[in-house]
Tab-separated table of C-alpha atoms in Angstrom:
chain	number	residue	atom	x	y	z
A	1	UNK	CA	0.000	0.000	0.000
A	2	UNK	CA	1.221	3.498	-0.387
A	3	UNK	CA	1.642	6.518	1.824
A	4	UNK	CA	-1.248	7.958	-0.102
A	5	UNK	CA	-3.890	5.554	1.586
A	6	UNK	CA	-6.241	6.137	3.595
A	7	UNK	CA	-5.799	3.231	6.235
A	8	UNK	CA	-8.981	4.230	8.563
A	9	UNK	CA	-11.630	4.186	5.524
A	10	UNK	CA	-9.643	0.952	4.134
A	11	UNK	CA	-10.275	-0.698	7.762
A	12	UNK	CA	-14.041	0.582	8.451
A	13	UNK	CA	-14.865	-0.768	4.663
A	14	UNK	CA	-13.207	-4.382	5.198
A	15	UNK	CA	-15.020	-4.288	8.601
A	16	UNK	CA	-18.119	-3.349	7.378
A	17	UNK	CA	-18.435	-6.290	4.577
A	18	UNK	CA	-16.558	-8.411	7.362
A	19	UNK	CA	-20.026	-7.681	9.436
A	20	UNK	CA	-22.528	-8.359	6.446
A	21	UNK	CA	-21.699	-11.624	5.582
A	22	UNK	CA	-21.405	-12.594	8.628
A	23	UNK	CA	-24.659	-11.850	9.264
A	24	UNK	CA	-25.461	-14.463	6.372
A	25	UNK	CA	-23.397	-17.071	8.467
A	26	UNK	CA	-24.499	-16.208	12.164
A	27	UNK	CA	-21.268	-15.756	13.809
A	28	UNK	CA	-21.487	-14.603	17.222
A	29	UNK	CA	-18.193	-12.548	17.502
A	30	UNK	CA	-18.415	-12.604	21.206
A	31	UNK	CA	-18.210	-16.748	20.905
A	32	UNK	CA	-14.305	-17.075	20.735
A	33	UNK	CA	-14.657	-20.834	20.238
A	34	UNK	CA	-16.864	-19.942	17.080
A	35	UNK	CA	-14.731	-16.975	15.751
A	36	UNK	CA	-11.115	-19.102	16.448
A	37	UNK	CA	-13.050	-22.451	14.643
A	38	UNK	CA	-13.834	-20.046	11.441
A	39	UNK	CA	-9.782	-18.262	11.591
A	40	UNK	CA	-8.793	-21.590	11.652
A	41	UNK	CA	-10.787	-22.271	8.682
A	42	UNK	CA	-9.819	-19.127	7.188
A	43	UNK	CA	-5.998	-20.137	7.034
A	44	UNK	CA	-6.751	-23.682	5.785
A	45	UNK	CA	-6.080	-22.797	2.668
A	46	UNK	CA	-7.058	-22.890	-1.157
A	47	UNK	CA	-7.771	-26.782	-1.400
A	48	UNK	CA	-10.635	-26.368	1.685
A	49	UNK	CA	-11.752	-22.828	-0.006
A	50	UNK	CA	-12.120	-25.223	-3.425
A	51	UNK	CA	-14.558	-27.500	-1.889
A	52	UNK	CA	-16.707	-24.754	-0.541
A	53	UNK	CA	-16.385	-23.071	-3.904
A	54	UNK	CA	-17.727	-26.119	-5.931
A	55	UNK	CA	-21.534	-26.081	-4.893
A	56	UNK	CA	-22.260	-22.536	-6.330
A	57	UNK	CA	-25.681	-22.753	-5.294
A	58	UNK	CA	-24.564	-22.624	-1.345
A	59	UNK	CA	-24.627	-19.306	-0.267
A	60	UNK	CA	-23.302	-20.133	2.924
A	61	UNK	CA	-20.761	-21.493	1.137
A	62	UNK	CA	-20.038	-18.417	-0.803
A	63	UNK	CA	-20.515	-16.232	2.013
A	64	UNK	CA	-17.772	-17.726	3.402
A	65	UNK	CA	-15.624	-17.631	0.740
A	66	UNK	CA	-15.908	-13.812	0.321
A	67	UNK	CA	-15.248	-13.841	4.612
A	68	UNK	CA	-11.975	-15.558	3.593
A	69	UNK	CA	-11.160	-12.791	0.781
A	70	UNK	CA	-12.037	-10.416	3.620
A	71	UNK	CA	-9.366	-12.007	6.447
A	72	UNK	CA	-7.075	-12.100	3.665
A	73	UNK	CA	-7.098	-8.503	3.226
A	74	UNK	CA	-7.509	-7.863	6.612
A	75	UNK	CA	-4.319	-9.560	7.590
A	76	UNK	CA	-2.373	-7.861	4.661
A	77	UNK	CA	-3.743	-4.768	6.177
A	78	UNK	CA	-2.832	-4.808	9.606
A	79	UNK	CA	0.609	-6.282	8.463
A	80	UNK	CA	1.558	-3.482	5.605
A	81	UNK	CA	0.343	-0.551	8.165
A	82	UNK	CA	2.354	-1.965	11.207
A	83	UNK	CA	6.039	-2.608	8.657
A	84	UNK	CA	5.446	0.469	6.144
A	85	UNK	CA	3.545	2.856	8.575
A	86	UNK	CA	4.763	2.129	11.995
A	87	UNK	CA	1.539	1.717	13.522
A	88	UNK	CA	-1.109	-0.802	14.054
A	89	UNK	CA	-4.409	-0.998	12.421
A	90	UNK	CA	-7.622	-1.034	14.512
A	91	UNK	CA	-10.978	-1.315	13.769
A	92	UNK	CA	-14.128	-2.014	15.737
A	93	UNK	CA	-15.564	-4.993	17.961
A	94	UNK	CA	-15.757	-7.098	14.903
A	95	UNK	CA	-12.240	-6.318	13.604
A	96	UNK	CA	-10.660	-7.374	16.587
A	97	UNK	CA	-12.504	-9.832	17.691
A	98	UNK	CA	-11.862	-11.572	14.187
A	99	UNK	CA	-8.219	-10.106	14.096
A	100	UNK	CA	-7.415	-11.522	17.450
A	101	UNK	CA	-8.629	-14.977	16.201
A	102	UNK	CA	-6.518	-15.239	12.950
A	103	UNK	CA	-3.355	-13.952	14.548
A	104	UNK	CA	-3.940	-16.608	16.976
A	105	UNK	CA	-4.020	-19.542	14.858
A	106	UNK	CA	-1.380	-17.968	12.077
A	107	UNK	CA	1.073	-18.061	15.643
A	108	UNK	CA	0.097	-21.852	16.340
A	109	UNK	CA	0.511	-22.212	12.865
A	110	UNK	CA	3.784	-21.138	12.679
A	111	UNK	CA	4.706	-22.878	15.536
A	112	UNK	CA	3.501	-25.988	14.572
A	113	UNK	CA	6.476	-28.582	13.571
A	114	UNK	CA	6.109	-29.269	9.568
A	115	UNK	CA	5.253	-32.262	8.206
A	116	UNK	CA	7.518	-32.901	5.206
């Protein structure tokens, strides 16, 4: 991202789709179990997004999908503004509630011995 962005409007726009699909889903963002289960789910990766993405006649499916799109940019977010700004991003109850979730598994992820 450049200097020339403006990081607030970037973070209350993600946030705002972030909250309208997950109305679609019914995620309780006060349910840490639930938001760390769909982080987790987030991160799996593009074979488990290709199975959701098969049925196009799922919504739920597809909502999800675009939620994944969303914690994707999210993450990139947070992670450009913190090394090229110097700061962190925040947004509201839903950002960090999410936020919170995915840094937590990328961590365990991370720290997780490979399997080669």
């Amino acid at each position: 991202m450049s200097g020339f962005e403006n990081h607030q409007r970037t973070l209350g726009e993600i946030e705002l789709q972030i909250e309208r699909t997950a109305v679609a889903l019914g995620i309780d963002w006060s349910n840490d179990a639930q938001v760390r289960a769909l982080a987790r789910e987030a991160l799996a990766g593009s074979e488990a997004h290709a199975a959701l993405a098969a049925d196009t006649t799922d919504y739920r499916a597809r909502a999800k999908l675009e939620l994944f799109g969303l914690a994707a940019l999210m993450l990139r977010t947070m992670e450009e503004t913190a090394a090229d700004m110097g700061y962190e991003s925040h947004g509201g109850i839903v950002w960090k509630a999410f936020a919170r979730a995915l840094w937590a598994e990328k961590a365990q992820r991370e720290a997780a011995p490979r399997e080669d």
